[in-house]
Amino acid sequence: MRAETGGIWSRISHRLRALFGGRALDRELSEEMRLHLELEAEELARTEGLSADEARRRARVAFGGVDRYAEAHRDVRGWRWLEDLWNDVRYGIRGLRRTPAFTVSAIAVLALGIGSSTAMFSAVDTVLLTRLPYPDDDQLVRIYEQNSPTNRWAISTVDYQAVVAEQRSFSAVGAANARSAAVSAGGDPVQMTTGRATAGFFRVLGVGVAAGRDLVPDDERPGAPAVAIVGNAFATRALGGPAAAIGRSVVIEGTSYTVVGVLARGVTELAGLKTEVWPALQIVPRNRRGPFWLRLIARRRPGVTLEASARDLAGISERIYPLWASTFQDKVARLTPYSLRTTILGSAGQQLGIFSAAVALVLLIAVANVASLMLVRATGRWREVVLRVTLGAGRGRLVRMLVTESVILALAGALLGIVVGIGGLRLLAVIAPDLHGIDQAHFGWPGALFAIVVALGTGAVIAAYPIFLLPQHESTALRDGDRSVGAGPRPRALRAAFVIVEFSLALPLLAAAGLLLNSFLRLERVNAGFDPGNLLAVGIQLPIVPYSDDTIIGRYWIEALPRVLDLPGVVSAGIGTAVPPNDNNVCCNNFDLVDHPVPPGGAEPTSPWIDADAGYFATLGIPLLEGRLFAPGDTAGAPSVLVVSRSWAAHFFPEGNVVGRKLYNGGCTTCPPSVIVGVVGDVKYQGLGESTEAVYDPVTQGWPLSS
């Protein structure tokens, strides 16, 4: 056994020496053959009386070709193929250096194609192929209220309490809500996003704390001590580190929260909510079904399918509907689960699919262009190929030489393409910032491996054209020795095919670019419904403490607005809860028309609901079409009034005569109805596509009288 093991190691040692010590072995062989020839020459000179020169000549003749023995020796060593490959690589590099114009052009074209493909692969790998950073993420769902396949919304406190009490499909349930708030950790307040969460929210996701403790159900009780969990970066930046943060206080909107836990390093997003501060969400009982404001996350029990959990939630919806029918009349609405991954990614798959298709076309065009350049280069090398065939080079040897050269070219393009890909990834994050996870996309070893694989495939493809034109036999090479590689019918047919392919690949890109340019020009001519000239929007989030009710908020604005108007250069100012043209946070509200009530159990319509004052319309330049705008008397205690947009009026009152019509808002049919007092022009709040139907509620309605 020991002798056998020694033999194995001896063979391995010899193979490694043959691989890494080839030149030394060649020198040893040359020295050995030289000594053999000298001894043979001396013997011939002594025995036959020949001169030294003649003896050496006779010895070489008797010995045979020295090169033949050297080649046989290399074959016996077992690494001949690697030596030939290295020789091909060196020859290919020398050949590319002799044609710098071709080499630089080909590398630049390939770098563009491979680099863009690598950037897109890295984006797809990060956004679509990477699993969510939670244990068994395929079991996580987000629960919505839904009354049609295209209409779903967040859940209410009542829904959350019902699911927690009655569900049978989930091992854990949690809820959270994100909002902007003023946060202070001993210094000046900073406006940032906070995520109020229940204790179950962290358990559902399987995310624990690195220091301190988790939230517990007792933290959700109204009146319980205010506690919070913070992110690792926030603890390090503002609280002296994770360990020192425990027990420290963080002031959120005037309320002091005790830090009881710190999340692990790198946890900055949970279930699609990006925030560093997570105060405990205290569940306050409601006297109505709404408002719908919570993000409900649940983890399915092992073996429970998505369909089974949907049936469980539908049963809960049916049981709680009659209990709250007076404040929520939509009998069709059901609590519906969706895969958390699907809800977080949204339309990312479609967007990346479009980008990937465009990048694939760019790569194919690059390959076709370089293949055409290879044909031009092959024209000048035809005599070299013919000479090689005449001297005995086989077709396989020529194929290997051409493929090696093409792969070297493609790998050089891939190295430059990696730089292009890194830049392209950053550019993608700029042009598509809303694409979930794109800010976390980075170039790593999967991207490098992808670039190498694409380069190898590209090298094989661009070498295929010259290989196809190689002479089949020596006689063919001699017959065509003086003919150009591009002269025959086969080369001409291939060139024509390449031209057709390039046009076929370029036309979709040109068409898409034309459509994008046309869309851009049309968007420039779109009337957004307001005058953007000289406008300045300032976001102000008043803290709950001391601004706890509408009366106090009203006093703040009654004092603030005149001061804003007194600023130099300010000609008008107003208050509103939406900023066109790209405000994706416009609040929606359900309502019921007094003249056209929804049938019992039917789904009430919803519409974007914007709080504004009279100065809002004047400042944005939104025209009044009918009736009046909000007046100074539309304050607390006055009848509830509304202003609607033109498209909203045409939708719900196509017969006209909108002013004076009444509606119940928020699902409360026992409350006094609101009266429509005016119609204004349409404003595009959510992009420059179709106009947004909107209802404007006077922000002054809860204020005290101006006097």
PDB file of C-alpha atoms in Angstrom, residues 304-575:
ATOM      1  CA  VAL A 304     -50.586  25.768   3.997  1.00  0.00           C
ATOM      2  CA  THR A 305     -50.883  26.970   0.403  1.00  0.00           C
ATOM      3  CA  LEU A 306     -51.551  30.510  -0.712  1.00  0.00           C
ATOM      4  CA  GLU A 307     -55.012  29.445  -1.900  1.00  0.00           C
ATOM      5  CA  ALA A 308     -55.866  27.905   1.468  1.00  0.00           C
ATOM      6  CA  SER A 309     -54.812  31.047   3.316  1.00  0.00           C
ATOM      7  CA  ALA A 310     -56.917  33.124   0.882  1.00  0.00           C
ATOM      8  CA  ARG A 311     -59.995  31.049   1.771  1.00  0.00           C
ATOM      9  CA  ASP A 312     -59.267  31.492   5.472  1.00  0.00           C
ATOM     10  CA  LEU A 313     -59.025  35.287   5.070  1.00  0.00           C
ATOM     11  CA  ALA A 314     -62.153  35.424   2.916  1.00  0.00           C
ATOM     12  CA  GLY A 315     -64.071  33.783   5.759  1.00  0.00           C
ATOM     13  CA  ILE A 316     -62.796  36.424   8.179  1.00  0.00           C
ATOM     14  CA  SER A 317     -63.933  39.174   5.778  1.00  0.00           C
ATOM     15  CA  GLU A 318     -67.427  37.725   5.634  1.00  0.00           C
ATOM     16  CA  ARG A 319     -67.664  37.465   9.419  1.00  0.00           C
ATOM     17  CA  ILE A 320     -66.566  41.027  10.183  1.00  0.00           C
ATOM     18  CA  TYR A 321     -68.487  42.758   7.376  1.00  0.00           C
ATOM     19  CA  PRO A 322     -71.877  42.927   9.119  1.00  0.00           C
ATOM     20  CA  LEU A 323     -70.216  44.230  12.294  1.00  0.00           C
ATOM     21  CA  TRP A 324     -68.968  47.340  10.474  1.00  0.00           C
ATOM     22  CA  ALA A 325     -71.380  47.662   7.574  1.00  0.00           C
ATOM     23  CA  SER A 326     -72.492  51.117   8.691  1.00  0.00           C
ATOM     24  CA  THR A 327     -68.994  52.531   8.133  1.00  0.00           C
ATOM     25  CA  PHE A 328     -67.802  50.299   5.275  1.00  0.00           C
ATOM     26  CA  GLN A 329     -70.415  49.196   2.752  1.00  0.00           C
ATOM     27  CA  ASP A 330     -68.189  47.252   0.363  1.00  0.00           C
ATOM     28  CA  LYS A 331     -69.443  43.705   0.783  1.00  0.00           C
ATOM     29  CA  VAL A 332     -67.289  42.498  -2.121  1.00  0.00           C
ATOM     30  CA  ALA A 333     -63.984  43.479  -0.513  1.00  0.00           C
ATOM     31  CA  ARG A 334     -61.942  40.563   0.808  1.00  0.00           C
ATOM     32  CA  LEU A 335     -58.722  40.221   2.763  1.00  0.00           C
ATOM     33  CA  THR A 336     -56.390  38.726   0.138  1.00  0.00           C
ATOM     34  CA  PRO A 337     -52.811  37.398   0.515  1.00  0.00           C
ATOM     35  CA  TYR A 338     -50.043  37.976  -2.033  1.00  0.00           C
ATOM     36  CA  SER A 339     -46.491  36.716  -2.053  1.00  0.00           C
ATOM     37  CA  LEU A 340     -44.357  39.284  -0.241  1.00  0.00           C
ATOM     38  CA  ARG A 341     -41.653  38.960  -2.872  1.00  0.00           C
ATOM     39  CA  THR A 342     -44.162  39.752  -5.636  1.00  0.00           C
ATOM     40  CA  THR A 343     -45.504  42.814  -3.841  1.00  0.00           C
ATOM     41  CA  ILE A 344     -42.031  44.157  -3.094  1.00  0.00           C
ATOM     42  CA  LEU A 345     -40.697  43.673  -6.624  1.00  0.00           C
ATOM     43  CA  GLY A 346     -43.807  45.115  -8.261  1.00  0.00           C
ATOM     44  CA  SER A 347     -43.089  45.835 -11.933  1.00  0.00           C
ATOM     45  CA  ALA A 348     -39.334  45.348 -11.582  1.00  0.00           C
ATOM     46  CA  GLY A 349     -39.458  42.162 -13.664  1.00  0.00           C
ATOM     47  CA  GLN A 350     -41.147  43.914 -16.575  1.00  0.00           C
ATOM     48  CA  GLN A 351     -38.784  46.888 -16.474  1.00  0.00           C
ATOM     49  CA  LEU A 352     -35.683  44.715 -16.318  1.00  0.00           C
ATOM     50  CA  GLY A 353     -37.111  42.503 -19.069  1.00  0.00           C
ATOM     51  CA  ILE A 354     -37.346  45.501 -21.407  1.00  0.00           C
ATOM     52  CA  PHE A 355     -33.835  46.640 -20.504  1.00  0.00           C
ATOM     53  CA  SER A 356     -32.476  43.107 -20.944  1.00  0.00           C
ATOM     54  CA  ALA A 357     -34.026  42.732 -24.392  1.00  0.00           C
ATOM     55  CA  ALA A 358     -32.464  46.002 -25.534  1.00  0.00           C
ATOM     56  CA  VAL A 359     -29.062  45.015 -24.110  1.00  0.00           C
ATOM     57  CA  ALA A 360     -29.233  41.585 -25.772  1.00  0.00           C
ATOM     58  CA  LEU A 361     -29.788  43.280 -29.122  1.00  0.00           C
ATOM     59  CA  VAL A 362     -26.802  45.558 -28.476  1.00  0.00           C
ATOM     60  CA  LEU A 363     -24.623  42.511 -27.706  1.00  0.00           C
ATOM     61  CA  LEU A 364     -25.738  40.687 -30.857  1.00  0.00           C
ATOM     62  CA  ILE A 365     -25.073  43.775 -32.975  1.00  0.00           C
ATOM     63  CA  ALA A 366     -21.609  44.066 -31.414  1.00  0.00           C
ATOM     64  CA  VAL A 367     -20.868  40.425 -32.223  1.00  0.00           C
ATOM     65  CA  ALA A 368     -22.057  40.855 -35.797  1.00  0.00           C
ATOM     66  CA  ASN A 369     -19.926  43.973 -36.251  1.00  0.00           C
ATOM     67  CA  VAL A 370     -16.788  42.301 -34.914  1.00  0.00           C
ATOM     68  CA  ALA A 371     -17.452  39.240 -37.089  1.00  0.00           C
ATOM     69  CA  SER A 372     -17.559  41.567 -40.097  1.00  0.00           C
ATOM     70  CA  LEU A 373     -14.267  43.108 -39.005  1.00  0.00           C
ATOM     71  CA  MET A 374     -12.818  39.611 -38.727  1.00  0.00           C
ATOM     72  CA  LEU A 375     -13.731  39.013 -42.367  1.00  0.00           C
ATOM     73  CA  VAL A 376     -11.863  42.154 -43.400  1.00  0.00           C
ATOM     74  CA  ARG A 377      -8.855  41.020 -41.411  1.00  0.00           C
ATOM     75  CA  ALA A 378      -9.061  37.496 -42.823  1.00  0.00           C
ATOM     76  CA  THR A 379      -8.727  38.936 -46.338  1.00  0.00           C
ATOM     77  CA  GLY A 380      -5.209  40.089 -45.539  1.00  0.00           C
ATOM     78  CA  ARG A 381      -4.267  36.797 -43.881  1.00  0.00           C
ATOM     79  CA  TRP A 382      -5.398  34.434 -46.608  1.00  0.00           C
ATOM     80  CA  ARG A 383      -1.876  33.858 -47.980  1.00  0.00           C
ATOM     81  CA  GLU A 384      -0.692  33.023 -44.445  1.00  0.00           C
ATOM     82  CA  VAL A 385      -3.464  30.439 -44.053  1.00  0.00           C
ATOM     83  CA  VAL A 386      -2.664  28.913 -47.456  1.00  0.00           C
ATOM     84  CA  LEU A 387       1.025  28.684 -46.565  1.00  0.00           C
ATOM     85  CA  ARG A 388       0.231  26.980 -43.263  1.00  0.00           C
ATOM     86  CA  VAL A 389      -1.979  24.419 -45.015  1.00  0.00           C
ATOM     87  CA  THR A 390       0.688  23.812 -47.663  1.00  0.00           C
ATOM     88  CA  LEU A 391       3.293  23.190 -44.964  1.00  0.00           C
ATOM     89  CA  GLY A 392       1.088  20.550 -43.355  1.00  0.00           C
ATOM     90  CA  ALA A 393      -1.072  22.372 -40.820  1.00  0.00           C
ATOM     91  CA  GLY A 394      -4.326  20.498 -40.336  1.00  0.00           C
ATOM     92  CA  ARG A 395      -7.747  22.084 -40.308  1.00  0.00           C
ATOM     93  CA  GLY A 396      -8.059  21.469 -36.563  1.00  0.00           C
ATOM     94  CA  ARG A 397      -4.798  23.318 -35.926  1.00  0.00           C
ATOM     95  CA  LEU A 398      -6.005  26.330 -37.924  1.00  0.00           C
ATOM     96  CA  VAL A 399      -9.364  26.301 -36.176  1.00  0.00           C
ATOM     97  CA  ARG A 400      -7.655  26.313 -32.789  1.00  0.00           C
ATOM     98  CA  MET A 401      -5.445  29.207 -33.824  1.00  0.00           C
ATOM     99  CA  LEU A 402      -8.387  31.322 -35.024  1.00  0.00           C
ATOM    100  CA  VAL A 403     -10.564  30.515 -32.024  1.00  0.00           C
ATOM    101  CA  THR A 404      -7.733  31.341 -29.615  1.00  0.00           C
ATOM    102  CA  GLU A 405      -7.174  34.703 -31.264  1.00  0.00           C
ATOM    103  CA  SER A 406     -10.903  35.507 -31.203  1.00  0.00           C
ATOM    104  CA  VAL A 407     -11.213  34.495 -27.545  1.00  0.00           C
ATOM    105  CA  ILE A 408      -8.237  36.710 -26.640  1.00  0.00           C
ATOM    106  CA  LEU A 409      -9.990  39.571 -28.395  1.00  0.00           C
ATOM    107  CA  ALA A 410     -13.255  38.854 -26.589  1.00  0.00           C
ATOM    108  CA  LEU A 411     -11.579  38.520 -23.179  1.00  0.00           C
ATOM    109  CA  ALA A 412      -9.876  41.874 -23.690  1.00  0.00           C
ATOM    110  CA  GLY A 413     -13.285  43.301 -24.550  1.00  0.00           C
ATOM    111  CA  ALA A 414     -14.689  41.670 -21.394  1.00  0.00           C
ATOM    112  CA  LEU A 415     -12.028  43.281 -19.182  1.00  0.00           C
ATOM    113  CA  LEU A 416     -12.874  46.704 -20.555  1.00  0.00           C
ATOM    114  CA  GLY A 417     -16.541  45.710 -20.499  1.00  0.00           C
ATOM    115  CA  ILE A 418     -16.371  45.145 -16.747  1.00  0.00           C
ATOM    116  CA  VAL A 419     -15.468  48.813 -16.343  1.00  0.00           C
ATOM    117  CA  VAL A 420     -18.317  49.733 -18.700  1.00  0.00           C
ATOM    118  CA  GLY A 421     -20.632  47.434 -16.746  1.00  0.00           C
ATOM    119  CA  ILE A 422     -19.816  49.077 -13.419  1.00  0.00           C
ATOM    120  CA  GLY A 423     -20.598  52.468 -14.927  1.00  0.00           C
ATOM    121  CA  GLY A 424     -23.738  51.099 -16.565  1.00  0.00           C
ATOM    122  CA  LEU A 425     -24.960  49.732 -13.241  1.00  0.00           C
ATOM    123  CA  ARG A 426     -24.603  53.156 -11.666  1.00  0.00           C
ATOM    124  CA  LEU A 427     -26.358  54.751 -14.637  1.00  0.00           C
ATOM    125  CA  LEU A 428     -29.240  52.283 -14.284  1.00  0.00           C
ATOM    126  CA  ALA A 429     -29.633  53.287 -10.627  1.00  0.00           C
ATOM    127  CA  VAL A 430     -29.902  56.922 -11.765  1.00  0.00           C
ATOM    128  CA  ILE A 431     -32.403  56.441 -14.600  1.00  0.00           C
ATOM    129  CA  ALA A 432     -34.549  53.912 -12.700  1.00  0.00           C
ATOM    130  CA  PRO A 433     -34.277  54.921  -9.011  1.00  0.00           C
ATOM    131  CA  ASP A 434     -37.702  53.468  -8.158  1.00  0.00           C
ATOM    132  CA  LEU A 435     -36.645  49.976  -9.245  1.00  0.00           C
ATOM    133  CA  HIS A 436     -36.664  47.986  -6.010  1.00  0.00           C
ATOM    134  CA  GLY A 437     -33.218  46.847  -4.927  1.00  0.00           C
ATOM    135  CA  ILE A 438     -31.329  48.638  -7.717  1.00  0.00           C
ATOM    136  CA  ASP A 439     -29.533  50.765  -5.133  1.00  0.00           C
ATOM    137  CA  GLN A 440     -28.086  47.546  -3.686  1.00  0.00           C
ATOM    138  CA  ALA A 441     -26.967  46.151  -7.048  1.00  0.00           C
ATOM    139  CA  HIS A 442     -23.198  45.815  -7.274  1.00  0.00           C
ATOM    140  CA  PHE A 443     -20.628  44.145  -9.457  1.00  0.00           C
ATOM    141  CA  GLY A 444     -19.316  40.953  -7.873  1.00  0.00           C
ATOM    142  CA  TRP A 445     -17.922  37.587  -8.837  1.00  0.00           C
ATOM    143  CA  PRO A 446     -21.183  36.425 -10.516  1.00  0.00           C
ATOM    144  CA  GLY A 447     -20.940  39.432 -12.834  1.00  0.00           C
ATOM    145  CA  ALA A 448     -17.271  38.705 -13.564  1.00  0.00           C
ATOM    146  CA  LEU A 449     -18.053  35.039 -14.274  1.00  0.00           C
ATOM    147  CA  PHE A 450     -20.917  36.098 -16.537  1.00  0.00           C
ATOM    148  CA  ALA A 451     -18.609  38.466 -18.448  1.00  0.00           C
ATOM    149  CA  ILE A 452     -16.059  35.670 -18.960  1.00  0.00           C
ATOM    150  CA  VAL A 453     -18.704  33.197 -20.161  1.00  0.00           C
ATOM    151  CA  VAL A 454     -20.128  35.768 -22.578  1.00  0.00           C
ATOM    152  CA  ALA A 455     -16.609  36.550 -23.796  1.00  0.00           C
ATOM    153  CA  LEU A 456     -15.850  32.879 -24.464  1.00  0.00           C
ATOM    154  CA  GLY A 457     -19.118  32.431 -26.332  1.00  0.00           C
ATOM    155  CA  THR A 458     -18.548  35.646 -28.252  1.00  0.00           C
ATOM    156  CA  GLY A 459     -15.035  34.557 -29.194  1.00  0.00           C
ATOM    157  CA  ALA A 460     -16.319  31.264 -30.563  1.00  0.00           C
ATOM    158  CA  VAL A 461     -19.009  33.044 -32.588  1.00  0.00           C
ATOM    159  CA  ILE A 462     -16.773  35.685 -34.149  1.00  0.00           C
ATOM    160  CA  ALA A 463     -14.243  32.983 -35.072  1.00  0.00           C
ATOM    161  CA  ALA A 464     -16.896  30.929 -36.838  1.00  0.00           C
ATOM    162  CA  TYR A 465     -16.914  33.118 -39.956  1.00  0.00           C
ATOM    163  CA  PRO A 466     -13.193  32.749 -40.827  1.00  0.00           C
ATOM    164  CA  ILE A 467     -13.336  29.067 -39.878  1.00  0.00           C
ATOM    165  CA  PHE A 468     -16.162  28.537 -42.342  1.00  0.00           C
ATOM    166  CA  LEU A 469     -13.944  29.899 -45.125  1.00  0.00           C
ATOM    167  CA  LEU A 470     -10.890  27.738 -44.351  1.00  0.00           C
ATOM    168  CA  PRO A 471      -9.710  25.504 -47.224  1.00  0.00           C
ATOM    169  CA  GLN A 472     -10.774  21.909 -46.792  1.00  0.00           C
ATOM    170  CA  HIS A 473      -7.660  20.311 -48.340  1.00  0.00           C
ATOM    171  CA  GLU A 474      -4.157  21.212 -49.378  1.00  0.00           C
ATOM    172  CA  SER A 475      -5.134  21.055 -53.044  1.00  0.00           C
ATOM    173  CA  THR A 476      -7.906  23.563 -52.433  1.00  0.00           C
ATOM    174  CA  ALA A 477      -5.486  25.871 -50.653  1.00  0.00           C
ATOM    175  CA  LEU A 478      -2.985  25.702 -53.521  1.00  0.00           C
ATOM    176  CA  ARG A 479      -5.696  26.269 -56.136  1.00  0.00           C
ATOM    177  CA  ASP A 480      -7.113  29.293 -54.279  1.00  0.00           C
ATOM    178  CA  GLY A 481      -3.800  30.638 -53.056  1.00  0.00           C
ATOM    179  CA  ASP A 482      -3.969  33.830 -55.071  1.00  0.00           C
ATOM    180  CA  ARG A 483      -7.693  34.369 -54.598  1.00  0.00           C
ATOM    181  CA  SER A 484      -9.071  36.754 -51.983  1.00  0.00           C
ATOM    182  CA  VAL A 485     -11.003  35.231 -49.136  1.00  0.00           C
ATOM    183  CA  GLY A 486     -14.003  37.341 -50.001  1.00  0.00           C
ATOM    184  CA  ALA A 487     -14.138  36.567 -53.719  1.00  0.00           C
ATOM    185  CA  GLY A 488     -16.196  33.382 -53.865  1.00  0.00           C
ATOM    186  CA  PRO A 489     -19.970  32.973 -53.750  1.00  0.00           C
ATOM    187  CA  ARG A 490     -19.916  31.555 -50.227  1.00  0.00           C
ATOM    188  CA  PRO A 491     -18.166  34.588 -48.685  1.00  0.00           C
ATOM    189  CA  ARG A 492     -20.470  36.937 -50.542  1.00  0.00           C
ATOM    190  CA  ALA A 493     -23.515  35.056 -49.247  1.00  0.00           C
ATOM    191  CA  LEU A 494     -22.169  35.229 -45.690  1.00  0.00           C
ATOM    192  CA  ARG A 495     -21.517  38.959 -45.944  1.00  0.00           C
ATOM    193  CA  ALA A 496     -25.050  39.512 -47.190  1.00  0.00           C
ATOM    194  CA  ALA A 497     -26.397  37.394 -44.333  1.00  0.00           C
ATOM    195  CA  PHE A 498     -24.460  39.468 -41.802  1.00  0.00           C
ATOM    196  CA  VAL A 499     -25.827  42.695 -43.233  1.00  0.00           C
ATOM    197  CA  ILE A 500     -29.376  41.335 -43.023  1.00  0.00           C
ATOM    198  CA  VAL A 501     -28.847  40.166 -39.441  1.00  0.00           C
ATOM    199  CA  GLU A 502     -27.407  43.516 -38.349  1.00  0.00           C
ATOM    200  CA  PHE A 503     -30.293  45.426 -39.879  1.00  0.00           C
ATOM    201  CA  SER A 504     -32.777  43.016 -38.279  1.00  0.00           C
ATOM    202  CA  LEU A 505     -31.193  43.575 -34.872  1.00  0.00           C
ATOM    203  CA  ALA A 506     -30.828  47.331 -35.246  1.00  0.00           C
ATOM    204  CA  LEU A 507     -34.365  48.046 -36.467  1.00  0.00           C
ATOM    205  CA  PRO A 508     -36.114  47.166 -33.154  1.00  0.00           C
ATOM    206  CA  LEU A 509     -33.659  49.383 -31.265  1.00  0.00           C
ATOM    207  CA  LEU A 510     -34.161  52.221 -33.734  1.00  0.00           C
ATOM    208  CA  ALA A 511     -37.933  51.816 -33.538  1.00  0.00           C
ATOM    209  CA  ALA A 512     -37.851  51.825 -29.732  1.00  0.00           C
ATOM    210  CA  ALA A 513     -35.565  54.863 -29.716  1.00  0.00           C
ATOM    211  CA  GLY A 514     -37.915  56.637 -32.109  1.00  0.00           C
ATOM    212  CA  LEU A 515     -40.909  55.845 -29.930  1.00  0.00           C
ATOM    213  CA  LEU A 516     -39.091  57.083 -26.833  1.00  0.00           C
ATOM    214  CA  LEU A 517     -38.099  60.293 -28.597  1.00  0.00           C
ATOM    215  CA  ASN A 518     -41.656  60.773 -29.804  1.00  0.00           C
ATOM    216  CA  SER A 519     -42.968  60.202 -26.276  1.00  0.00           C
ATOM    217  CA  PHE A 520     -40.456  62.702 -24.910  1.00  0.00           C
ATOM    218  CA  LEU A 521     -41.480  65.361 -27.434  1.00  0.00           C
ATOM    219  CA  ARG A 522     -45.152  64.737 -26.712  1.00  0.00           C
ATOM    220  CA  LEU A 523     -44.584  64.925 -22.963  1.00  0.00           C
ATOM    221  CA  GLU A 524     -42.912  68.300 -23.421  1.00  0.00           C
ATOM    222  CA  ARG A 525     -46.147  69.553 -24.997  1.00  0.00           C
ATOM    223  CA  VAL A 526     -48.443  68.052 -22.350  1.00  0.00           C
ATOM    224  CA  ASN A 527     -50.496  70.490 -20.318  1.00  0.00           C
ATOM    225  CA  ALA A 528     -49.976  69.337 -16.739  1.00  0.00           C
ATOM    226  CA  GLY A 529     -52.883  71.465 -15.516  1.00  0.00           C
ATOM    227  CA  PHE A 530     -50.772  73.893 -13.516  1.00  0.00           C
ATOM    228  CA  ASP A 531     -48.141  76.565 -14.120  1.00  0.00           C
ATOM    229  CA  PRO A 532     -44.729  75.267 -12.949  1.00  0.00           C
ATOM    230  CA  GLY A 533     -42.951  78.571 -13.489  1.00  0.00           C
ATOM    231  CA  ASN A 534     -41.304  80.095 -10.403  1.00  0.00           C
ATOM    232  CA  LEU A 535     -42.891  77.511  -8.089  1.00  0.00           C
ATOM    233  CA  LEU A 536     -41.176  76.333  -4.921  1.00  0.00           C
ATOM    234  CA  ALA A 537     -42.535  73.392  -2.910  1.00  0.00           C
ATOM    235  CA  VAL A 538     -41.539  73.003   0.738  1.00  0.00           C
ATOM    236  CA  GLY A 539     -42.537  69.921   2.709  1.00  0.00           C
ATOM    237  CA  ILE A 540     -43.390  70.446   6.378  1.00  0.00           C
ATOM    238  CA  GLN A 541     -44.281  67.576   8.710  1.00  0.00           C
ATOM    239  CA  LEU A 542     -45.666  68.941  11.960  1.00  0.00           C
ATOM    240  CA  PRO A 543     -44.993  66.682  14.961  1.00  0.00           C
ATOM    241  CA  ILE A 544     -47.989  65.122  16.674  1.00  0.00           C
ATOM    242  CA  VAL A 545     -46.884  66.719  19.930  1.00  0.00           C
ATOM    243  CA  PRO A 546     -47.766  69.566  20.374  1.00  0.00           C
ATOM    244  CA  TYR A 547     -49.764  69.636  17.089  1.00  0.00           C
ATOM    245  CA  SER A 548     -52.246  66.994  18.184  1.00  0.00           C
ATOM    246  CA  ASP A 549     -55.487  68.314  16.644  1.00  0.00           C
ATOM    247  CA  ASP A 550     -56.734  70.401  13.719  1.00  0.00           C
ATOM    248  CA  THR A 551     -57.329  73.492  15.855  1.00  0.00           C
ATOM    249  CA  ILE A 552     -53.678  73.737  16.914  1.00  0.00           C
ATOM    250  CA  ILE A 553     -52.505  72.964  13.373  1.00  0.00           C
ATOM    251  CA  GLY A 554     -54.811  75.678  12.089  1.00  0.00           C
ATOM    252  CA  ARG A 555     -53.359  78.248  14.451  1.00  0.00           C
ATOM    253  CA  TYR A 556     -49.871  77.336  13.227  1.00  0.00           C
ATOM    254  CA  TRP A 557     -50.780  77.955   9.592  1.00  0.00           C
ATOM    255  CA  ILE A 558     -52.811  81.080  10.362  1.00  0.00           C
ATOM    256  CA  GLU A 559     -49.605  82.547  11.780  1.00  0.00           C
ATOM    257  CA  ALA A 560     -47.185  80.985   9.271  1.00  0.00           C
ATOM    258  CA  LEU A 561     -48.880  81.880   5.970  1.00  0.00           C
ATOM    259  CA  PRO A 562     -48.725  85.669   6.408  1.00  0.00           C
ATOM    260  CA  ARG A 563     -45.032  85.397   7.268  1.00  0.00           C
ATOM    261  CA  VAL A 564     -44.383  83.372   4.103  1.00  0.00           C
ATOM    262  CA  LEU A 565     -46.230  85.969   2.037  1.00  0.00           C
ATOM    263  CA  ASP A 566     -44.055  88.690   3.553  1.00  0.00           C
ATOM    264  CA  LEU A 567     -40.875  87.061   2.253  1.00  0.00           C
ATOM    265  CA  PRO A 568     -39.168  88.994  -0.573  1.00  0.00           C
ATOM    266  CA  GLY A 569     -40.268  87.791  -4.018  1.00  0.00           C
ATOM    267  CA  VAL A 570     -43.262  85.753  -2.794  1.00  0.00           C
ATOM    268  CA  VAL A 571     -46.485  86.800  -4.569  1.00  0.00           C
ATOM    269  CA  SER A 572     -48.731  83.929  -3.435  1.00  0.00           C
ATOM    270  CA  ALA A 573     -48.618  80.885  -1.165  1.00  0.00           C
ATOM    271  CA  GLY A 574     -50.908  78.012  -0.360  1.00  0.00           C
ATOM    272  CA  ILE A 575     -51.174  74.755   1.535  1.00  0.00           C
TER     273      ILE A 575
END
